Amino acid sequence: MASVDFVNVKKSFGSHPVIKGVDVEIADGEFVILVGPSGCGKSTLLRMLAGLENISAGEIRIGDKVVNRLAPKERDIAMVFQNYALYPHMTVAENMAFSLKLKGASKAEIETRVKPAAEILGLTPLLDRYPRQLSGGQRQRVAMGRAIVRDPQVFLFDEPLSNLDAKLRVAMRAEIKELHQRLKTTTVYVTHDQIEAMTMADKIVVMHDGIVEQIGAPLELYDQPANLFVAGFIGSPAMNMIKGRLDPENASRFIALDGTVLPVGKPVEAAKGKDLIYGLRPESMRLDGSGIPITVVVIEPTGSETQMMAKLAGVDVACVFHERVAARPGDIINVAIDTRSTHLFDAESGRRL
Amino acid sequence: MSTTSSETRPSFLTSLFRNNNALGVMFMLPAAVFLVCFLTYPLGLGVWLGFTDTKIGRDGIFIGLENYEFLWGDSVFWLSVFNTVLYTFVASVLKFGLGLWLALILNENLPFKSFFRAIVLLPWVVPTVLSALAFWWIYDAQFSIVSWSLMQLGLIDHPINFLGDPVNARASVIAANVWRGIPFVAISLLAGLQTISPSLQEAASLDGATSWQRFRYVTLPMLTPIIAVVMTFSVLFTFTDFQLIYVLTKGGPVNATHLMATLSFQRGIPGGQLGEGAAIAVAMIPFLLASILFSFFGLQRRKWQQGGQD
């Protein structure tokens, strides 16, 4: 086990920069998730850590060793690939034992390492099968088994769940998290799915366009997004963004473009007169007869909650109510806004005020 | 209401067209006729000629196995069998080794990759007779560029007798055949290499494999099905080779490079003994069948390729 440090890491493909200076510190035993939209450089960063891509500038350290120039096999890391990358001509047992076999381990030693790993992952009855004979979830487990057997310093996961169906994904999510709690090996995990990031990570690194937008614990990112990008990326349905300005007389009143007045939790006097964006979480509204009127556009009851698309201040907003709403499209309902979870962003810089 | 139409009995033709088996036969008929006319008839005629004493200008009569009995005692025929097996074996091994090596190089990220891939195909694209003529000059007893270059370098003091000496002649025709056959092997294996996901190589390198181990434990086993196909075709092409030999040596010197195909032609057409020539050609069939059987077993889906979806 080891810590991992990225120090001002940069990467360009030709003249095209994909990683524009990334600093991340990962503590020993931490489960860190790199998350961001496709093309943000998160997978490239992981591959640089694995040694599969060159580092253009900066420094990557595993433990206190700089690994910039080390070959992948010298870095003592194990990686689970998006397509699992199982060797199709080897059985499950052979796949898991491959790294040990390369090291010249004895048959007995291989057995003592593979067996417990297979046991942990429930692969024992499948050890003699070939990858083609396994389901997606089983292959996923074999890929993890191959990593566990290595007992590496760091586990790397590159979008490991994206080829699974939704139900299996939820199950595997819990399994990976449990595995990490048991093994306590430093883990770096890449995904584009913010739900995966929120549910599994100790620490999330939100990336966008080759830079780190924000680093923090899951709820920290949810409650205090640093900027518009993080605010829009974390949370599902996404945060609603309403353009407008603060009332020049009263900083606790936000006036949207169409004149609708919205309450502000934390008035910022200095922001008066600036173009602002009002961030409103879909789940921070509740039904209240004396509240702000919104027009129902689409209503989607899911049983446990009611999702709704509605018009507020002239824009479409998503709302989530934890109660049943007996409204129909076109109806006008009144909602109160919980000002503890509203945010103001500078429209120009995107920073949260 | 909808049952009224089924009251009328369908005509014979309609029912024929509704019968899947009959329809299948009808669809296959044109292809079958084509195969019979252009493949089975010449093959059957060849086999039949082998059992007759047909000469050019004279219809033969059936003489049973006499042609084969004669060939059994004919040392030139046995020499040609030996030559063919040697030629096929050595050329195939060289083509496989060099072709695989070339394919591995072309699979790397080289600058001008597609240009090099196109260049590699050239020997395969040039008509055999043309390249054989070029080799004829390269191997010329007096004007050979190889001899000339080596003499200029001071390595030898008189021209090499490429095609005049039995050992040299065999080596020379094998070299020419290898030159011509490599592109097929290299490009086919390259296609095979490209089906191997790069993430397998990456996984292996993370697992601690050196580049040799990656080749030995990942690339090679995954390539074996394609190697089996490619080498079967390569062996078949080489075993039945005719053009190259006929242009370069016509089987000489002293039959040292006579292959079964060239001997069959020599005896059958210039020699006029159509029956005997056909018998030599028919004698190739067991060898060819053996290599087809080899590929049949080599090509069988391995256990790891079976079952499940991707």
PDB file of C-alpha atoms in Angstrom, chain A residues 26-269:
ATOM      1  CA  ILE A  26      -3.994  10.509  -2.557  1.00  0.00           C
ATOM      2  CA  ALA A  27      -3.400   9.183   0.929  1.00  0.00           C
ATOM      3  CA  ASP A  28      -2.441   5.599   1.709  1.00  0.00           C
ATOM      4  CA  GLY A  29      -5.521   3.379   1.632  1.00  0.00           C
ATOM      5  CA  GLU A  30      -7.795   6.023   0.193  1.00  0.00           C
ATOM      6  CA  PHE A  31     -10.483   5.307  -2.411  1.00  0.00           C
ATOM      7  CA  VAL A  32     -10.279   8.161  -4.897  1.00  0.00           C
ATOM      8  CA  ILE A  33     -12.536   8.566  -7.897  1.00  0.00           C
ATOM      9  CA  LEU A  34     -11.634  10.641 -10.927  1.00  0.00           C
ATOM     10  CA  VAL A  35     -14.870  11.766 -12.489  1.00  0.00           C
ATOM     11  CA  GLY A  36     -15.739  13.982 -15.410  1.00  0.00           C
ATOM     12  CA  PRO A  37     -17.393  13.996 -18.807  1.00  0.00           C
ATOM     13  CA  SER A  38     -15.802  12.002 -21.623  1.00  0.00           C
ATOM     14  CA  GLY A  39     -12.698  13.651 -23.003  1.00  0.00           C
ATOM     15  CA  CYS A  40     -11.839  15.404 -19.741  1.00  0.00           C
ATOM     16  CA  GLY A  41      -8.549  13.504 -19.403  1.00  0.00           C
ATOM     17  CA  LYS A  42      -9.435  11.284 -16.472  1.00  0.00           C
ATOM     18  CA  SER A  43      -8.601   8.015 -18.235  1.00  0.00           C
ATOM     19  CA  THR A  44      -5.397   9.492 -19.612  1.00  0.00           C
ATOM     20  CA  LEU A  45      -4.390  10.494 -16.104  1.00  0.00           C
ATOM     21  CA  LEU A  46      -5.016   6.951 -14.874  1.00  0.00           C
ATOM     22  CA  ARG A  47      -3.053   5.468 -17.756  1.00  0.00           C
ATOM     23  CA  MET A  48      -0.189   7.823 -16.963  1.00  0.00           C
ATOM     24  CA  LEU A  49      -0.227   6.526 -13.413  1.00  0.00           C
ATOM     25  CA  ALA A  50      -0.195   2.967 -14.760  1.00  0.00           C
ATOM     26  CA  GLY A  51       2.710   3.758 -17.069  1.00  0.00           C
ATOM     27  CA  LEU A  52       0.758   3.142 -20.260  1.00  0.00           C
ATOM     28  CA  GLU A  53       1.114   6.775 -21.375  1.00  0.00           C
ATOM     29  CA  ASN A  54       4.161   9.029 -21.184  1.00  0.00           C
ATOM     30  CA  ILE A  55       4.146  12.005 -18.887  1.00  0.00           C
ATOM     31  CA  SER A  56       4.850  15.252 -20.770  1.00  0.00           C
ATOM     32  CA  ALA A  57       5.678  17.302 -17.670  1.00  0.00           C
ATOM     33  CA  GLY A  58       5.365  17.122 -13.913  1.00  0.00           C
ATOM     34  CA  GLU A  59       5.862  14.259 -11.535  1.00  0.00           C
ATOM     35  CA  ILE A  60       3.919  11.202 -10.410  1.00  0.00           C
ATOM     36  CA  ARG A  61       4.949   9.554  -7.144  1.00  0.00           C
ATOM     37  CA  ILE A  62       3.848   6.224  -5.739  1.00  0.00           C
ATOM     38  CA  GLY A  63       4.863   6.076  -2.111  1.00  0.00           C
ATOM     39  CA  ASP A  64       7.951   8.290  -2.124  1.00  0.00           C
ATOM     40  CA  LYS A  65       9.242   6.946  -5.431  1.00  0.00           C
ATOM     41  CA  VAL A  66       8.996   9.038  -8.583  1.00  0.00           C
ATOM     42  CA  VAL A  67       7.645   6.681 -11.231  1.00  0.00           C
ATOM     43  CA  ASN A  68       7.767   8.945 -14.316  1.00  0.00           C
ATOM     44  CA  ARG A  69      10.345   6.796 -16.048  1.00  0.00           C
ATOM     45  CA  LEU A  70       9.426   3.384 -14.636  1.00  0.00           C
ATOM     46  CA  ALA A  71       7.923   0.705 -16.890  1.00  0.00           C
ATOM     47  CA  PRO A  72       4.389  -0.428 -15.945  1.00  0.00           C
ATOM     48  CA  LYS A  73       5.631  -3.703 -14.501  1.00  0.00           C
ATOM     49  CA  GLU A  74       8.014  -1.920 -12.139  1.00  0.00           C
ATOM     50  CA  ARG A  75       5.309   0.245 -10.581  1.00  0.00           C
ATOM     51  CA  ASP A  76       3.627  -2.513  -8.578  1.00  0.00           C
ATOM     52  CA  ILE A  77       0.108  -1.575  -9.562  1.00  0.00           C
ATOM     53  CA  ALA A  78      -2.832  -3.603 -10.824  1.00  0.00           C
ATOM     54  CA  MET A  79      -5.436  -2.322 -13.212  1.00  0.00           C
ATOM     55  CA  VAL A  80      -8.970  -3.373 -14.064  1.00  0.00           C
ATOM     56  CA  PHE A  81      -9.772  -2.380 -17.623  1.00  0.00           C
ATOM     57  CA  GLN A  82     -13.093  -1.217 -19.008  1.00  0.00           C
ATOM     58  CA  ASN A  83     -13.279  -4.253 -21.301  1.00  0.00           C
ATOM     59  CA  TYR A  84     -11.726  -6.408 -18.527  1.00  0.00           C
ATOM     60  CA  ALA A  85      -8.823  -7.414 -20.827  1.00  0.00           C
ATOM     61  CA  LEU A  86      -9.033 -11.046 -19.734  1.00  0.00           C
ATOM     62  CA  TYR A  87      -6.749 -13.359 -21.684  1.00  0.00           C
ATOM     63  CA  PRO A  88      -9.313 -15.310 -23.734  1.00  0.00           C
ATOM     64  CA  HIS A  89      -7.092 -18.379 -24.135  1.00  0.00           C
ATOM     65  CA  MET A  90      -6.572 -18.841 -20.401  1.00  0.00           C
ATOM     66  CA  THR A  91      -8.990 -20.185 -17.838  1.00  0.00           C
ATOM     67  CA  VAL A  92     -10.119 -18.051 -14.930  1.00  0.00           C
ATOM     68  CA  ALA A  93      -7.469 -19.641 -12.727  1.00  0.00           C
ATOM     69  CA  GLU A  94      -4.753 -19.100 -15.331  1.00  0.00           C
ATOM     70  CA  ASN A  95      -5.848 -15.502 -15.824  1.00  0.00           C
ATOM     71  CA  MET A  96      -5.562 -14.855 -12.120  1.00  0.00           C
ATOM     72  CA  ALA A  97      -2.257 -16.672 -11.823  1.00  0.00           C
ATOM     73  CA  PHE A  98      -0.618 -15.097 -14.875  1.00  0.00           C
ATOM     74  CA  SER A  99       1.347 -12.433 -13.026  1.00  0.00           C
ATOM     75  CA  LEU A 100       2.575 -14.965 -10.468  1.00  0.00           C
ATOM     76  CA  LYS A 101       3.569 -17.359 -13.217  1.00  0.00           C
ATOM     77  CA  LEU A 102       5.615 -14.617 -14.865  1.00  0.00           C
ATOM     78  CA  LYS A 103       7.374 -14.025 -11.579  1.00  0.00           C
ATOM     79  CA  GLY A 104       8.245 -17.699 -11.511  1.00  0.00           C
ATOM     80  CA  ALA A 105       6.130 -18.569  -8.476  1.00  0.00           C
ATOM     81  CA  SER A 106       5.770 -22.239  -7.628  1.00  0.00           C
ATOM     82  CA  LYS A 107       2.524 -24.113  -8.255  1.00  0.00           C
ATOM     83  CA  ALA A 108       1.839 -24.341  -4.545  1.00  0.00           C
ATOM     84  CA  GLU A 109       2.383 -20.636  -4.062  1.00  0.00           C
ATOM     85  CA  ILE A 110       0.113 -19.775  -6.972  1.00  0.00           C
ATOM     86  CA  GLU A 111      -2.557 -21.985  -5.456  1.00  0.00           C
ATOM     87  CA  THR A 112      -2.322 -20.334  -2.052  1.00  0.00           C
ATOM     88  CA  ARG A 113      -2.705 -16.905  -3.624  1.00  0.00           C
ATOM     89  CA  VAL A 114      -5.395 -17.659  -6.206  1.00  0.00           C
ATOM     90  CA  LYS A 115      -7.675 -19.724  -3.964  1.00  0.00           C
ATOM     91  CA  PRO A 116      -8.419 -17.079  -1.320  1.00  0.00           C
ATOM     92  CA  ALA A 117      -8.873 -14.391  -3.991  1.00  0.00           C
ATOM     93  CA  ALA A 118     -11.329 -16.630  -5.845  1.00  0.00           C
ATOM     94  CA  GLU A 119     -13.075 -17.296  -2.555  1.00  0.00           C
ATOM     95  CA  ILE A 120     -13.497 -13.597  -1.771  1.00  0.00           C
ATOM     96  CA  LEU A 121     -15.036 -12.968  -5.184  1.00  0.00           C
ATOM     97  CA  GLY A 122     -17.130 -16.132  -5.353  1.00  0.00           C
ATOM     98  CA  LEU A 123     -15.190 -17.421  -8.354  1.00  0.00           C
ATOM     99  CA  THR A 124     -14.241 -20.815  -6.951  1.00  0.00           C
ATOM    100  CA  PRO A 125     -16.737 -22.814  -9.073  1.00  0.00           C
ATOM    101  CA  LEU A 126     -15.671 -20.949 -12.215  1.00  0.00           C
ATOM    102  CA  LEU A 127     -11.909 -21.426 -11.988  1.00  0.00           C
ATOM    103  CA  ASP A 128     -11.753 -23.858 -14.932  1.00  0.00           C
ATOM    104  CA  ARG A 129     -13.937 -21.820 -17.267  1.00  0.00           C
ATOM    105  CA  TYR A 130     -12.757 -19.632 -20.102  1.00  0.00           C
ATOM    106  CA  PRO A 131     -13.684 -15.922 -20.188  1.00  0.00           C
ATOM    107  CA  ARG A 132     -16.064 -16.500 -23.112  1.00  0.00           C
ATOM    108  CA  GLN A 133     -18.152 -18.797 -20.957  1.00  0.00           C
ATOM    109  CA  LEU A 134     -18.709 -16.146 -18.292  1.00  0.00           C
ATOM    110  CA  SER A 135     -21.309 -13.415 -17.931  1.00  0.00           C
ATOM    111  CA  GLY A 136     -20.331  -9.755 -17.806  1.00  0.00           C
ATOM    112  CA  GLY A 137     -20.442  -9.579 -14.030  1.00  0.00           C
ATOM    113  CA  GLN A 138     -18.352 -12.739 -13.678  1.00  0.00           C
ATOM    114  CA  ARG A 139     -15.726 -11.400 -16.069  1.00  0.00           C
ATOM    115  CA  GLN A 140     -15.661  -8.216 -14.062  1.00  0.00           C
ATOM    116  CA  ARG A 141     -14.949 -10.262 -10.949  1.00  0.00           C
ATOM    117  CA  VAL A 142     -12.192 -12.205 -12.665  1.00  0.00           C
ATOM    118  CA  ALA A 143     -10.566  -8.928 -13.673  1.00  0.00           C
ATOM    119  CA  MET A 144     -10.703  -7.855 -10.041  1.00  0.00           C
ATOM    120  CA  GLY A 145      -9.416 -11.226  -8.931  1.00  0.00           C
ATOM    121  CA  ARG A 146      -6.436 -10.848 -11.214  1.00  0.00           C
ATOM    122  CA  ALA A 147      -5.709  -7.535  -9.518  1.00  0.00           C
ATOM    123  CA  ILE A 148      -6.181  -8.866  -5.980  1.00  0.00           C
ATOM    124  CA  VAL A 149      -3.835 -11.805  -6.505  1.00  0.00           C
ATOM    125  CA  ARG A 150      -1.074  -9.353  -7.295  1.00  0.00           C
ATOM    126  CA  ASP A 151      -1.442  -7.671  -3.885  1.00  0.00           C
ATOM    127  CA  PRO A 152      -0.235  -4.413  -5.424  1.00  0.00           C
ATOM    128  CA  GLN A 153       0.510  -1.003  -3.929  1.00  0.00           C
ATOM    129  CA  VAL A 154      -2.335   0.609  -5.835  1.00  0.00           C
ATOM    130  CA  PHE A 155      -5.461  -0.618  -7.594  1.00  0.00           C
ATOM    131  CA  LEU A 156      -6.525   1.195 -10.728  1.00  0.00           C
ATOM    132  CA  PHE A 157     -10.019   0.883 -12.156  1.00  0.00           C
ATOM    133  CA  ASP A 158     -10.802   2.305 -15.588  1.00  0.00           C
ATOM    134  CA  GLU A 159     -14.588   2.615 -15.890  1.00  0.00           C
ATOM    135  CA  PRO A 160     -15.000  -0.989 -14.776  1.00  0.00           C
ATOM    136  CA  LEU A 161     -18.777  -0.988 -14.552  1.00  0.00           C
ATOM    137  CA  SER A 162     -19.713   0.737 -17.778  1.00  0.00           C
ATOM    138  CA  ASN A 163     -20.260  -2.527 -19.692  1.00  0.00           C
ATOM    139  CA  LEU A 164     -22.704  -3.926 -17.144  1.00  0.00           C
ATOM    140  CA  ASP A 165     -26.459  -3.496 -16.997  1.00  0.00           C
ATOM    141  CA  ALA A 166     -27.935  -1.102 -14.458  1.00  0.00           C
ATOM    142  CA  LYS A 167     -28.882  -3.666 -11.839  1.00  0.00           C
ATOM    143  CA  LEU A 168     -25.554  -5.464 -11.908  1.00  0.00           C
ATOM    144  CA  ARG A 169     -23.769  -2.145 -11.761  1.00  0.00           C
ATOM    145  CA  VAL A 170     -25.401  -1.317  -8.436  1.00  0.00           C
ATOM    146  CA  ALA A 171     -24.458  -4.732  -7.054  1.00  0.00           C
ATOM    147  CA  MET A 172     -20.849  -4.517  -8.263  1.00  0.00           C
ATOM    148  CA  ARG A 173     -20.568  -1.011  -6.856  1.00  0.00           C
ATOM    149  CA  ALA A 174     -21.267  -2.340  -3.402  1.00  0.00           C
ATOM    150  CA  GLU A 175     -18.931  -5.269  -3.980  1.00  0.00           C
ATOM    151  CA  ILE A 176     -16.004  -3.080  -4.994  1.00  0.00           C
ATOM    152  CA  LYS A 177     -16.584  -0.814  -2.047  1.00  0.00           C
ATOM    153  CA  GLU A 178     -16.717  -3.747   0.317  1.00  0.00           C
ATOM    154  CA  LEU A 179     -13.573  -5.183  -1.220  1.00  0.00           C
ATOM    155  CA  HIS A 180     -11.776  -1.928  -0.614  1.00  0.00           C
ATOM    156  CA  GLN A 181     -12.913  -1.833   2.986  1.00  0.00           C
ATOM    157  CA  ARG A 182     -11.538  -5.326   3.427  1.00  0.00           C
ATOM    158  CA  LEU A 183      -8.212  -4.928   1.608  1.00  0.00           C
ATOM    159  CA  LYS A 184      -7.606  -1.242   2.365  1.00  0.00           C
ATOM    160  CA  THR A 185      -5.440  -0.889  -0.717  1.00  0.00           C
ATOM    161  CA  THR A 186      -5.079   2.577  -2.204  1.00  0.00           C
ATOM    162  CA  THR A 187      -7.501   2.731  -5.105  1.00  0.00           C
ATOM    163  CA  VAL A 188      -7.854   5.126  -8.018  1.00  0.00           C
ATOM    164  CA  TYR A 189     -11.061   4.675  -9.912  1.00  0.00           C
ATOM    165  CA  VAL A 190     -12.161   6.426 -13.092  1.00  0.00           C
ATOM    166  CA  THR A 191     -15.787   6.870 -14.075  1.00  0.00           C
ATOM    167  CA  HIS A 192     -18.018   9.298 -15.897  1.00  0.00           C
ATOM    168  CA  ASP A 193     -20.932   8.331 -13.705  1.00  0.00           C
ATOM    169  CA  GLN A 194     -21.311  10.791 -10.841  1.00  0.00           C
ATOM    170  CA  ILE A 195     -23.571   8.374  -8.944  1.00  0.00           C
ATOM    171  CA  GLU A 196     -20.744   5.839  -8.867  1.00  0.00           C
ATOM    172  CA  ALA A 197     -18.419   8.574  -7.670  1.00  0.00           C
ATOM    173  CA  MET A 198     -20.795   9.770  -4.953  1.00  0.00           C
ATOM    174  CA  THR A 199     -21.566   6.314  -3.613  1.00  0.00           C
ATOM    175  CA  MET A 200     -18.097   4.788  -3.596  1.00  0.00           C
ATOM    176  CA  ALA A 201     -15.435   7.415  -3.104  1.00  0.00           C
ATOM    177  CA  ASP A 202     -13.643   8.660  -0.014  1.00  0.00           C
ATOM    178  CA  LYS A 203     -12.543  11.557  -2.170  1.00  0.00           C
ATOM    179  CA  ILE A 204     -13.738  12.716  -5.574  1.00  0.00           C
ATOM    180  CA  VAL A 205     -11.613  14.553  -8.111  1.00  0.00           C
ATOM    181  CA  VAL A 206     -13.847  16.333 -10.608  1.00  0.00           C
ATOM    182  CA  MET A 207     -12.055  16.889 -13.897  1.00  0.00           C
ATOM    183  CA  HIS A 208     -13.054  18.917 -16.895  1.00  0.00           C
ATOM    184  CA  ASP A 209     -11.058  19.778 -19.988  1.00  0.00           C
ATOM    185  CA  GLY A 210      -7.747  18.573 -18.584  1.00  0.00           C
ATOM    186  CA  ILE A 211      -7.885  20.441 -15.301  1.00  0.00           C
ATOM    187  CA  VAL A 212      -9.128  19.591 -11.824  1.00  0.00           C
ATOM    188  CA  GLU A 213     -12.288  21.548 -11.039  1.00  0.00           C
ATOM    189  CA  GLN A 214     -12.607  20.476  -7.425  1.00  0.00           C
ATOM    190  CA  ILE A 215     -11.352  17.839  -5.010  1.00  0.00           C
ATOM    191  CA  GLY A 216     -13.370  16.813  -1.995  1.00  0.00           C
ATOM    192  CA  ALA A 217     -15.503  14.314  -0.154  1.00  0.00           C
ATOM    193  CA  PRO A 218     -18.727  13.383  -1.967  1.00  0.00           C
ATOM    194  CA  LEU A 219     -21.090  15.438   0.172  1.00  0.00           C
ATOM    195  CA  GLU A 220     -18.683  18.361   0.248  1.00  0.00           C
ATOM    196  CA  LEU A 221     -18.917  18.552  -3.542  1.00  0.00           C
ATOM    197  CA  TYR A 222     -22.666  18.281  -3.360  1.00  0.00           C
ATOM    198  CA  ASP A 223     -23.109  20.915  -0.657  1.00  0.00           C
ATOM    199  CA  GLN A 224     -20.358  23.317  -1.622  1.00  0.00           C
ATOM    200  CA  PRO A 225     -19.621  23.044  -5.343  1.00  0.00           C
ATOM    201  CA  ALA A 226     -16.719  25.324  -6.206  1.00  0.00           C
ATOM    202  CA  ASN A 227     -18.144  26.413  -9.521  1.00  0.00           C
ATOM    203  CA  LEU A 228     -20.918  26.007 -12.048  1.00  0.00           C
ATOM    204  CA  PHE A 229     -19.321  22.953 -13.637  1.00  0.00           C
ATOM    205  CA  VAL A 230     -19.132  20.947 -10.428  1.00  0.00           C
ATOM    206  CA  ALA A 231     -22.592  22.149  -9.414  1.00  0.00           C
ATOM    207  CA  GLY A 232     -24.048  20.926 -12.680  1.00  0.00           C
ATOM    208  CA  PHE A 233     -22.082  17.681 -12.741  1.00  0.00           C
ATOM    209  CA  ILE A 234     -22.671  16.399  -9.232  1.00  0.00           C
ATOM    210  CA  GLY A 235     -26.237  15.519  -8.326  1.00  0.00           C
ATOM    211  CA  SER A 236     -29.002  13.848 -10.252  1.00  0.00           C
ATOM    212  CA  PRO A 237     -31.175  15.327 -11.617  1.00  0.00           C
ATOM    213  CA  ALA A 238     -28.735  18.155 -12.204  1.00  0.00           C
ATOM    214  CA  MET A 239     -28.911  21.468 -10.417  1.00  0.00           C
ATOM    215  CA  ASN A 240     -31.182  24.037 -12.065  1.00  0.00           C
ATOM    216  CA  MET A 241     -29.469  27.227 -13.207  1.00  0.00           C
ATOM    217  CA  ILE A 242     -31.499  30.420 -13.393  1.00  0.00           C
ATOM    218  CA  LYS A 243     -29.994  33.637 -14.747  1.00  0.00           C
ATOM    219  CA  GLY A 244     -30.612  37.006 -13.087  1.00  0.00           C
ATOM    220  CA  ARG A 245     -29.297  39.610 -10.626  1.00  0.00           C
ATOM    221  CA  LEU A 246     -29.608  40.498  -6.961  1.00  0.00           C
ATOM    222  CA  ASP A 247     -32.141  43.121  -5.966  1.00  0.00           C
ATOM    223  CA  PRO A 248     -30.124  46.398  -5.637  1.00  0.00           C
ATOM    224  CA  GLU A 249     -32.103  47.273  -2.494  1.00  0.00           C
ATOM    225  CA  ASN A 250     -32.157  43.860  -0.831  1.00  0.00           C
ATOM    226  CA  ALA A 251     -29.372  41.326  -1.350  1.00  0.00           C
ATOM    227  CA  SER A 252     -31.508  38.469  -0.060  1.00  0.00           C
ATOM    228  CA  ARG A 253     -33.788  38.787  -3.100  1.00  0.00           C
ATOM    229  CA  PHE A 254     -32.685  37.316  -6.419  1.00  0.00           C
ATOM    230  CA  ILE A 255     -34.518  38.674  -9.434  1.00  0.00           C
ATOM    231  CA  ALA A 256     -34.618  36.345 -12.422  1.00  0.00           C
ATOM    232  CA  LEU A 257     -34.613  37.655 -15.984  1.00  0.00           C
ATOM    233  CA  ASP A 258     -38.400  37.574 -16.177  1.00  0.00           C
ATOM    234  CA  GLY A 259     -38.799  39.395 -12.848  1.00  0.00           C
ATOM    235  CA  THR A 260     -39.583  36.391 -10.648  1.00  0.00           C
ATOM    236  CA  VAL A 261     -38.187  36.896  -7.141  1.00  0.00           C
ATOM    237  CA  LEU A 262     -36.326  33.972  -5.539  1.00  0.00           C
ATOM    238  CA  PRO A 263     -35.064  33.822  -1.959  1.00  0.00           C
ATOM    239  CA  VAL A 264     -31.323  33.879  -1.264  1.00  0.00           C
ATOM    240  CA  GLY A 265     -29.966  32.044   1.773  1.00  0.00           C
ATOM    241  CA  LYS A 266     -26.628  33.762   2.082  1.00  0.00           C
ATOM    242  CA  PRO A 267     -26.864  37.362   0.800  1.00  0.00           C
ATOM    243  CA  VAL A 268     -23.673  38.628  -0.857  1.00  0.00           C
ATOM    244  CA  GLU A 269     -23.695  42.425  -0.799  1.00  0.00           C
TER     245      GLU A 269
END
